[in-house]
Coordinates of C-alpha atoms in Angstrom, one line a residue:
M1 CA 11.7 -2.1 -18.4
E2 CA 10.0 -4.3 -15.9
D3 CA 6.7 -5.9 -17.1
V4 CA 4.2 -4.2 -14.8
Q5 CA 1.3 -5.8 -16.6
A6 CA 1.4 -8.7 -14.2
K7 CA 1.8 -6.6 -11.1
R8 CA -1.4 -6.5 -9.0
I9 CA -1.7 -3.6 -6.5
L10 CA -4.3 -3.5 -3.7
C11 CA -5.1 0.0 -2.4
I12 CA -6.7 0.2 1.0
E13 CA -7.9 3.8 1.4
D14 CA -11.1 5.1 3.0
D15 CA -11.1 8.4 1.0
V16 CA -12.8 7.4 -2.3
D17 CA -11.3 10.4 -4.1
M18 CA -7.8 9.3 -3.2
L19 CA -8.7 5.7 -4.2
D20 CA -9.9 7.0 -7.6
L21 CA -6.6 8.9 -8.0
F22 CA -4.6 5.7 -7.2
R23 CA -6.7 3.7 -9.7
V24 CA -6.3 6.2 -12.6
L25 CA -2.6 6.8 -12.0
L26 CA -1.6 3.2 -11.6
T27 CA -3.9 1.8 -14.3
R28 CA -2.4 4.3 -16.7
H29 CA 1.0 3.0 -15.9
G30 CA 0.0 -0.6 -16.6
Y31 CA -0.7 -2.0 -13.1
I32 CA -3.8 -4.0 -12.3
V33 CA -5.4 -2.1 -9.4
R34 CA -8.0 -3.1 -6.9
G35 CA -9.3 -0.7 -4.3
V36 CA -11.2 -1.1 -1.1
T37 CA -12.3 1.4 1.5
K38 CA -12.2 -0.7 4.7
G39 CA -9.4 -2.3 6.6
Q40 CA -11.1 -5.7 7.1
E41 CA -12.2 -5.8 3.5
G42 CA -8.6 -5.1 2.5
L43 CA -7.3 -7.9 4.7
D44 CA -9.8 -10.3 3.3
V45 CA -8.6 -9.4 -0.3
I46 CA -5.0 -9.7 0.7
R47 CA -5.5 -13.2 2.2
R48 CA -7.6 -14.4 -0.8
E49 CA -5.7 -12.8 -3.8
K50 CA -2.2 -12.3 -2.5
P51 CA -1.5 -9.0 -4.4
D52 CA 2.1 -8.1 -5.5
L53 CA 1.9 -4.9 -3.5
V54 CA -0.4 -3.2 -0.9
I55 CA -0.8 0.6 -0.7
L56 CA -2.2 1.2 2.7
D57 CA -3.7 4.3 4.4
I58 CA -3.2 4.4 8.2
M59 CA -6.0 6.5 9.4
M60 CA -9.2 4.6 8.7
P61 CA -12.2 3.9 10.9
V62 CA -12.9 0.6 12.6
M63 CA -9.7 -1.3 11.5
D64 CA -6.9 1.2 10.9
G65 CA -3.9 0.6 8.6
W66 CA -1.5 -0.5 11.4
Q67 CA -4.0 -3.2 12.4
V68 CA -4.2 -4.4 8.8
Y69 CA -0.4 -4.4 8.5
Q70 CA 0.1 -6.2 11.8
Q71 CA -2.3 -9.0 10.8
M72 CA -0.6 -9.3 7.4
K73 CA 2.8 -9.7 9.1
D74 CA 1.4 -12.2 11.6
D75 CA 0.1 -14.5 8.8
E76 CA 2.8 -16.6 7.1
A77 CA 0.9 -16.6 3.8
T78 CA 0.9 -12.7 3.6
R79 CA 3.9 -11.5 5.6
N80 CA 6.1 -11.1 2.6
I81 CA 3.7 -8.9 0.6
P82 CA 5.4 -5.6 0.2
T83 CA 3.5 -2.6 1.7
I84 CA 3.7 1.1 1.0
V85 CA 2.1 3.3 3.6
V86 CA 0.5 6.5 2.1
T87 CA -0.9 8.7 4.9
A88 CA -1.5 12.2 6.2
K89 CA 0.6 11.3 9.2
S90 CA 3.7 12.6 7.7
Q91 CA 5.8 14.0 10.5
L92 CA 9.3 12.7 10.8
I93 CA 8.5 10.6 13.9
D94 CA 5.6 8.9 12.0
K95 CA 7.9 8.1 9.2
V96 CA 10.6 6.7 11.5
L97 CA 8.0 4.6 13.3
G98 CA 6.8 3.2 10.0
L99 CA 10.1 2.5 8.4
E100 CA 12.3 1.6 11.3
I101 CA 9.9 0.1 13.9
A102 CA 7.1 -1.4 11.8
K103 CA 9.4 -2.1 8.9
V104 CA 7.0 -1.1 6.1
D105 CA 8.7 -1.1 2.7
D106 CA 8.1 2.6 2.1
Y107 CA 6.3 5.5 3.8
I108 CA 4.8 8.4 1.8
G109 CA 3.2 11.4 3.4
K110 CA 0.2 13.1 1.9
P111 CA 0.2 15.2 -0.1
F112 CA 2.5 13.5 -2.5
S113 CA 3.3 13.8 -6.2
P114 CA 2.3 11.1 -8.6
Q115 CA 6.0 10.6 -9.5
E116 CA 6.8 10.1 -5.9
L117 CA 4.3 7.2 -5.6
L118 CA 5.4 5.7 -8.9
D119 CA 9.1 5.8 -7.9
S120 CA 8.2 4.2 -4.6
I121 CA 6.3 1.4 -6.3
T122 CA 9.1 0.7 -8.7
K123 CA 11.7 0.7 -5.9
V124 CA 9.7 -1.6 -3.6
L125 CA 8.8 -4.1 -6.4
K126 CA 12.4 -4.3 -7.5
L127 CA 13.5 -5.1 -4.0
K128 CA 11.0 -8.0 -3.8
V129 CA 12.1 -9.7 -7.1

């Protein structure tokens, strides 16, 4: 099994209850988790700490997830950090736009099962090895 102890995941999510869920679930599975509630704060952490994976909500005030993602991709230092979008925008068109147009690494609609998130993380991190 892959050593997840070294894998650092940054969760950018404005819903603190969802952020707590991410922390509990992912920490329990051996990941090092950092959570922030604002897009700009998340972007600052990404640039400073270069996490192994970003879990990103789309619908956030001030700086939304797409703005964060675009700035990540525009920066040579952060463009290769894998990103999983986890959002309430879960219609097929939203998923197609995320995966095919924006080229996020995975796109999960809320609500989701814990196993769905864990499977996505495993898949995305294996692709980036």
